[in-house]
Tab-separated table of C-alpha atoms in Angstrom:
chain	number	residue	atom	x	y	z
R	77	MET	CA	24.231	-4.495	-7.357
R	78	ASN	CA	25.691	-5.706	-11.530
R	79	LYS	CA	26.031	-3.255	-13.974
R	80	TYR	CA	24.969	-5.694	-16.630
R	81	ALA	CA	22.335	-7.168	-16.005
R	82	PRO	CA	21.711	-10.036	-18.066
R	83	HIS	CA	18.290	-9.956	-20.805
R	84	ILE	CA	15.221	-11.194	-20.278
R	85	ASP	CA	12.679	-12.510	-22.371
R	86	HIS	CA	9.328	-9.791	-20.800
R	87	GLY	CA	6.868	-11.502	-23.813
R	88	ARG	CA	8.298	-15.169	-22.873
R	89	ILE	CA	7.233	-13.947	-19.508
R	90	ALA	CA	3.674	-12.589	-19.969
R	91	GLN	CA	2.718	-15.421	-22.561
R	92	LEU	CA	3.542	-18.028	-19.336
R	93	LEU	CA	2.094	-15.626	-16.875
R	94	THR	CA	-0.641	-16.143	-18.863
R	95	LYS	CA	-0.811	-19.674	-19.692
R	96	SER	CA	-1.019	-19.299	-15.360
R	97	THR	CA	-3.590	-17.645	-15.021
R	98	GLU	CA	-5.475	-21.009	-17.598
R	99	GLN	CA	-4.132	-23.179	-15.047
R	100	LEU	CA	-6.400	-21.668	-11.669
R	101	ASP	CA	-8.233	-24.273	-10.019
R	102	ASP	CA	-12.529	-24.422	-10.932
R	103	GLN	CA	-13.129	-23.510	-6.977
R	104	ILE	CA	-10.832	-19.591	-6.970
R	105	VAL	CA	-12.764	-20.095	-10.769
R	106	SER	CA	-15.622	-19.830	-9.254
R	107	SER	CA	-15.687	-17.686	-6.078
R	108	LEU	CA	-13.753	-14.845	-8.868
R	109	HIS	CA	-17.321	-15.627	-10.701
R	110	GLN	CA	-18.651	-15.022	-8.052
R	111	ALA	CA	-16.763	-11.884	-7.109
R	112	SER	CA	-17.412	-9.877	-10.831
R	113	ALA	CA	-21.414	-11.076	-9.396
R	114	THR	CA	-21.158	-9.585	-6.337
R	115	ALA	CA	-19.945	-6.625	-7.575
R	116	LEU	CA	-22.372	-5.821	-10.514
R	117	GLN	CA	-25.223	-6.651	-8.250
R	118	ARG	CA	-23.401	-3.355	-5.449
R	119	GLN	CA	-23.198	-1.667	-9.122
R	120	ARG	CA	-26.684	-1.805	-9.719
R	121	ALA	CA	-28.214	-0.992	-5.718
R	122	HIS	CA	-25.458	2.582	-6.079
R	123	GLN	CA	-27.184	3.415	-8.999
R	124	HIS	CA	-30.194	2.818	-7.054
R	125	ALA	CA	-29.954	4.565	-3.863
R	126	PHE	CA	-27.774	7.550	-6.480
R	127	SER	CA	-31.234	8.029	-8.368
R	128	LEU	CA	-32.970	8.193	-5.012
R	129	SER	CA	-31.003	10.364	-3.290
R	130	THR	CA	-31.264	12.479	-6.972
R	131	ILE	CA	-35.110	12.934	-5.906
R	132	GLY	CA	-34.487	14.293	-2.723
R	133	HIS	CA	-31.794	16.318	-3.575
R	134	ARG	CA	-34.147	17.440	-5.099
R	135	ALA	CA	-36.845	18.078	-3.082
R	136	HIS	CA	-34.191	19.582	-0.156
R	137	ASN	CA	-32.990	22.149	-2.742
R	138	LEU	CA	-37.345	23.203	-2.397
R	139	MET	CA	-36.751	23.999	1.040
R	140	PRO	CA	-35.974	26.999	2.609
R	141	HIS	CA	-31.984	27.690	4.130
R	142	SER	CA	-31.301	31.688	4.721
R	143	THR	CA	-33.345	33.388	7.147
R	144	HIS	CA	-34.262	36.066	3.951
R	145	GLN	CA	-36.146	32.527	3.066
R	146	TRP	CA	-37.199	31.400	6.131
R	147	VAL	CA	-38.864	34.359	6.665
R	148	ALA	CA	-40.201	35.041	2.866
R	149	ALA	CA	-41.993	31.788	3.197
R	150	THR	CA	-43.531	32.454	6.578
R	151	ILE	CA	-45.470	36.209	6.147
R	152	ILE	CA	-46.138	33.669	2.397
R	153	LEU	CA	-47.883	31.626	4.547
R	154	ALA	CA	-49.476	33.429	6.948
R	155	ALA	CA	-51.239	35.737	4.253
R	156	ILE	CA	-52.319	33.009	2.126
R	157	LEU	CA	-54.335	31.935	6.181
R	158	VAL	CA	-55.086	35.360	6.539
R	159	SER	CA	-56.642	34.963	2.748
R	160	LEU	CA	-58.246	31.637	3.614
R	161	ALA	CA	-60.344	32.755	7.074
R	162	GLY	CA	-61.207	36.298	5.554
R	163	TYR	CA	-62.995	34.182	2.511
R	164	TRP	CA	-64.249	31.399	4.966
R	165	GLN	CA	-65.651	34.611	7.227
R	166	GLN	CA	-67.719	36.333	4.102
R	167	ALA	CA	-69.386	32.992	3.080
R	168	GLN	CA	-70.066	32.399	6.923
R	169	ASP	CA	-71.911	36.130	6.773
R	170	LYS	CA	-74.072	35.259	3.922
R	171	HIS	CA	-75.073	31.901	4.791
R	172	ASN	CA	-76.397	33.665	7.806
R	173	LEU	CA	-77.998	37.283	6.172
R	174	ASP	CA	-79.143	33.828	3.409
R	175	ILE	CA	-80.775	31.871	6.556
R	176	ASP	CA	-82.852	35.175	7.876
R	177	ILE	CA	-84.109	36.233	5.207
R	178	LEU	CA	-86.037	32.669	4.474
R	179	THR	CA	-86.678	33.055	7.696
R	180	ASP	CA	-87.926	36.629	7.987
R	181	GLU	CA	-86.309	37.254	10.864
R	182	LEU	CA	-84.350	40.020	9.815
R	183	PRO	CA	-83.867	43.228	11.963
R	184	ILE	CA	-85.146	46.792	11.395
R	185	GLU	CA	-82.101	48.417	10.591
R	186	LEU	CA	-81.532	46.508	7.454
R	187	PHE	CA	-84.469	48.517	5.592
R	188	VAL	CA	-82.963	52.134	7.130
R	189	ASP	CA	-81.637	53.733	3.979
R	190	LYS	CA	-78.486	55.312	5.590
S	28	MET	CA	-5.615	10.315	-17.847
S	29	PRO	CA	-7.506	11.192	-20.874
S	30	ALA	CA	-10.530	13.397	-20.641
S	31	SER	CA	-13.412	11.494	-20.122
S	32	LYS	CA	-16.029	14.005	-21.702
S	33	GLU	CA	-16.638	12.905	-25.182
S	34	LYS	CA	-16.220	9.328	-25.165
S	35	LYS	CA	-19.074	6.710	-24.074
S	36	LEU	CA	-19.751	5.289	-20.784
S	37	ALA	CA	-19.479	2.081	-20.383
S	38	THR	CA	-22.685	-0.106	-19.907
S	39	GLN	CA	-23.287	-2.718	-17.418
S	40	ALA	CA	-22.432	-5.981	-20.517
S	41	GLU	CA	-19.816	-3.910	-20.982
S	42	LEU	CA	-17.973	-3.466	-17.641
S	43	SER	CA	-18.982	-7.038	-16.949
S	44	GLN	CA	-17.442	-8.106	-19.279
S	45	PHE	CA	-14.347	-5.910	-18.232
S	46	LEU	CA	-14.093	-7.869	-14.538
S	47	SER	CA	-14.595	-11.765	-16.174
S	48	ARG	CA	-11.371	-10.830	-18.516
S	49	ILE	CA	-9.149	-9.362	-15.707
S	50	GLU	CA	-10.167	-11.703	-12.978
S	51	ARG	CA	-7.554	-14.215	-13.647
S	52	ARG	CA	-4.810	-11.559	-13.614
S	53	ALA	CA	-6.340	-10.238	-11.197
S	54	TYR	CA	-6.401	-12.875	-8.586
S	55	LYS	CA	-2.804	-13.745	-10.675
S	56	HIS	CA	-1.353	-9.591	-9.023
S	57	ALA	CA	-3.646	-10.618	-6.007
S	58	VAL	CA	-1.641	-13.686	-5.452
S	59	PHE	CA	2.289	-12.420	-5.882
S	60	ALA	CA	1.428	-9.454	-3.459
S	61	MET	CA	0.108	-11.592	-0.287
S	62	HIS	CA	1.280	-14.771	-0.487
S	63	ASP	CA	-1.974	-16.055	0.617
S	64	SER	CA	-5.013	-17.468	-1.846
S	65	HIS	CA	-8.418	-16.379	-0.289
S	66	THR	CA	-7.078	-13.401	1.003
S	67	ALA	CA	-6.357	-12.856	-2.924
S	68	LEU	CA	-9.601	-13.842	-3.535
S	69	ASP	CA	-10.507	-10.645	-0.859
S	70	VAL	CA	-9.009	-8.268	-1.936
S	71	VAL	CA	-10.131	-8.801	-5.435
S	72	GLN	CA	-13.514	-8.892	-5.331
S	73	ASP	CA	-12.829	-5.415	-2.989
S	74	ALA	CA	-11.244	-4.286	-5.988
S	75	MET	CA	-13.969	-5.250	-8.276
S	76	ILE	CA	-16.988	-4.179	-5.914
S	77	LYS	CA	-14.963	-0.333	-5.313
S	78	LEU	CA	-14.789	-0.072	-9.159
S	79	ALA	CA	-18.049	-1.398	-9.721
S	80	GLU	CA	-20.010	1.448	-7.087
S	81	LYS	CA	-17.671	4.645	-8.306
S	82	TYR	CA	-16.262	3.743	-11.695
S	83	GLY	CA	-18.435	1.693	-13.350
S	84	ASP	CA	-20.276	4.747	-15.311
S	85	LYS	CA	-17.297	5.382	-16.889
S	86	PRO	CA	-15.848	5.363	-20.419
S	87	ALA	CA	-15.006	1.746	-21.066
S	88	GLU	CA	-11.399	2.173	-22.366
S	89	GLU	CA	-10.395	3.718	-19.155
S	90	LEU	CA	-11.666	1.024	-16.468
S	91	PRO	CA	-8.129	-0.969	-16.998
S	92	LEU	CA	-6.298	2.244	-15.699
S	93	LEU	CA	-8.503	2.747	-12.861
S	94	PHE	CA	-9.092	-0.803	-12.076
S	95	HIS	CA	-5.253	-1.516	-11.421
S	96	ARG	CA	-4.763	1.344	-9.578
S	97	ILE	CA	-8.275	0.970	-7.582
S	98	LEU	CA	-6.457	-3.004	-7.473
S	99	GLN	CA	-2.523	-2.122	-5.850
S	100	ASN	CA	-4.278	0.606	-3.522
S	101	THR	CA	-6.259	-2.893	-2.129
S	102	ILE	CA	-3.297	-5.038	-1.509
S	103	ARG	CA	-1.706	-1.868	0.436
S	104	ASP	CA	-4.821	-0.963	2.777
S	105	HIS	CA	-5.010	-5.259	3.110
S	106	CYS	CA	-1.161	-5.508	3.372
S	107	ARG	CA	-0.835	-2.477	5.768
S	108	ARG	CA	-4.283	-3.984	8.122
S	109	GLN	CA	-1.992	-7.127	7.888
S	110	LYS	CA	0.924	-5.373	9.395
S	111	VAL	CA	-0.861	-3.702	12.122
S	112	ARG	CA	-2.562	-7.530	12.716
S	113	THR	CA	0.615	-9.750	12.686
S	114	SER	CA	2.671	-6.476	15.043
S	115	TRP	CA	-0.317	-6.832	17.937
S	116	THR	CA	0.254	-10.494	17.560
S	117	THR	CA	3.637	-10.504	18.100
S	118	LEU	CA	3.477	-7.946	21.423
S	119	PHE	CA	1.034	-10.163	22.899
S	120	SER	CA	3.215	-13.182	21.993
S	121	ALA	CA	5.545	-12.239	23.348
S	122	PHE	CA	3.536	-12.207	27.239
S	123	GLN	CA	2.841	-15.937	25.952
S	124	SER	CA	5.566	-18.974	26.428
S	125	LYS	CA	8.681	-19.264	23.554
S	126	ASN	CA	6.731	-22.007	21.425
S	127	ALA	CA	4.174	-19.716	19.940
S	128	GLU	CA	7.329	-17.145	18.455
S	129	GLU	CA	6.739	-19.798	15.902
S	130	GLU	CA	4.665	-17.777	13.606
S	131	PHE	CA	3.535	-17.679	10.070
S	132	ASP	CA	6.335	-16.269	7.391
S	133	PRO	CA	5.740	-16.110	3.985
S	134	LEU	CA	9.260	-16.737	3.395
S	135	ASP	CA	8.622	-20.379	4.589
S	136	VAL	CA	5.422	-20.756	2.208
S	137	LEU	CA	8.025	-19.672	-1.283
S	138	GLU	CA	10.164	-22.473	0.134
S	139	ASP	CA	7.570	-25.457	0.139
S	140	GLY	CA	5.809	-24.096	-3.564
S	141	GLU	CA	10.416	-24.337	-4.563
S	142	ASN	CA	10.235	-27.995	-3.052
S	143	GLN	CA	7.316	-29.126	-4.884
S	144	SER	CA	8.694	-28.124	-7.854
S	145	ALA	CA	12.060	-29.668	-7.648
S	146	PRO	CA	11.244	-32.966	-9.179
S	147	ALA	CA	11.347	-33.063	-13.329
S	148	THR	CA	10.387	-34.814	-15.392
S	149	PRO	CA	10.407	-34.561	-19.020
S	150	ASP	CA	6.857	-34.212	-20.130
S	151	ALA	CA	6.405	-30.758	-21.946
S	152	HIS	CA	3.343	-29.626	-20.249
S	153	PHE	CA	4.701	-30.772	-16.829
S	154	ALA	CA	8.447	-28.530	-17.819
S	155	GLN	CA	5.805	-25.541	-18.667
S	156	LYS	CA	4.318	-25.524	-14.915
S	157	GLN	CA	7.341	-25.798	-13.291
S	158	THR	CA	9.122	-22.736	-15.370
S	159	ILE	CA	5.942	-21.230	-14.668
S	160	ALA	CA	6.095	-21.712	-10.991
S	161	GLN	CA	9.320	-20.896	-11.201
S	162	ILE	CA	8.725	-17.295	-12.386
S	163	GLU	CA	6.093	-16.976	-9.934
S	164	ASP	CA	7.822	-17.852	-7.101
S	165	ALA	CA	11.122	-15.018	-8.324
S	166	LEU	CA	8.815	-12.905	-8.706
S	167	LYS	CA	6.761	-13.334	-5.229
S	168	ILE	CA	9.857	-12.496	-3.809
S	169	LEU	CA	10.593	-9.143	-5.220
S	170	PRO	CA	10.288	-6.071	-2.767
S	171	ALA	CA	6.288	-5.427	-4.200
S	172	ARG	CA	6.866	-1.364	-5.912
S	173	GLN	CA	9.402	-3.322	-8.262
S	174	ARG	CA	6.783	-6.375	-9.105
S	175	GLU	CA	3.805	-3.740	-9.484
S	176	ALA	CA	5.752	-1.683	-11.469
S	177	PHE	CA	7.173	-4.869	-13.672
S	178	LEU	CA	3.590	-6.762	-14.063
S	179	LEU	CA	2.144	-3.729	-15.126
S	180	ARG	CA	4.654	-2.651	-16.996
S	181	TYR	CA	5.595	-6.249	-18.897
S	182	TRP	CA	2.938	-8.103	-18.232
S	183	GLU	CA	-0.635	-5.632	-18.894
S	184	GLY	CA	1.618	-3.845	-21.430
S	185	LEU	CA	0.775	-0.868	-20.006
S	186	ASP	CA	3.407	2.213	-20.812
S	187	THR	CA	5.544	4.418	-18.200
S	188	ALA	CA	2.954	7.151	-18.056
S	189	GLU	CA	-0.264	4.202	-17.684
S	190	THR	CA	1.756	2.273	-15.356
S	191	ALA	CA	2.861	5.502	-12.759
S	192	PHE	CA	-0.553	6.241	-13.139
S	193	ALA	CA	-1.893	3.360	-11.541
S	194	MET	CA	1.046	2.773	-8.620
S	195	GLY	CA	0.905	6.387	-8.114
S	196	CYS	CA	4.517	7.316	-7.716
S	197	THR	CA	6.466	9.476	-11.057
S	198	GLU	CA	7.581	7.875	-14.184
S	199	GLY	CA	11.227	8.406	-12.894
S	200	SER	CA	10.490	5.759	-9.557
S	201	VAL	CA	8.662	2.845	-13.179
S	202	LYS	CA	11.707	3.204	-15.193
S	203	THR	CA	13.944	2.406	-11.845
S	204	HIS	CA	11.761	0.235	-10.219
S	205	CYS	CA	11.481	-2.047	-13.801
S	206	SER	CA	15.045	-2.170	-14.085
S	207	ARG	CA	16.043	-3.090	-10.404
S	208	ALA	CA	12.964	-6.470	-11.115
S	209	ASN	CA	14.931	-6.904	-14.517
S	210	HIS	CA	18.146	-7.134	-13.058
S	211	ALA	CA	16.334	-8.940	-9.895
S	212	LEU	CA	14.202	-11.323	-11.401
S	213	ALA	CA	16.921	-12.228	-14.145
S	214	GLU	CA	19.315	-13.476	-11.116
S	215	ALA	CA	17.406	-15.194	-9.682
S	216	LEU	CA	15.463	-17.022	-12.629
S	217	LYS	CA	19.140	-17.801	-13.594
S	218	ALA	CA	20.095	-19.490	-9.913
S	219	LYS	CA	16.717	-21.738	-11.146
S	220	GLY	CA	18.546	-22.182	-13.742
S	221	VAL	CA	15.614	-21.075	-15.932
S	222	ASP	CA	16.608	-19.892	-18.668
S	223	LEU	CA	14.474	-16.970	-20.792
S	224	SER	CA	16.493	-14.463	-22.311
């Protein structure tokens, strides 16, 4: 290779290349506009998908992940169910007693002082 | 790359402006590398979509450098895929008749391009067009890395560090590629009788 390369004017080459971009066919220019529009549309769609996935991600964070968390969640759920069942049973007993009082069908044991 | 924490993130309008500003130059970069208009359009669209989807919310000042890096990577991916496709075609064509061996060669297209620009007229506009065609032809026959370095450095006006980032190589490599590209380009243009000194 020749050590002493002839000098070229980079500025002039850059200027001519920039000029060449102004001489593109209309069809190519419209295809490029279309490509830009598609890219922008895809960005909007991507942002939307990202925000939906963020909601999903937060909901996922609330779910238990480890065994300990699952056991604790099960105990809490069982305690809630037992409390609800007890409350429902007590309400049912009171309801039965009220009916008995109203119909004068109370058993004799209820009047005995224990 | 400079830290982006303190910079304002690009808005949709800024991204749109950036894409419309860069689209023609990006197409030219792709055409020089791919030698085919349709493939170049595909490459530019791919690069734009990647930028918009993955880096569309980056600060506006960072977009040019990111885009050039994406564009160069996309060009390289397409070239690799084209090479694999060509090798498979060559493999299958070995089982076909001898006439089928005449396949597409980018150099044939380049020779045709030279012939088209042969008739010279005194018209200044036509002369300029011819000079542009000759520069483009000289750029197309440069090795890919030399062409990338030359265009990013002298056409896009990136400094050595930015060019190195866009090309994914060291600054030393950029300097070497630029020097070789300068030499090859000057020789090619001199041979064509184009004086740009």
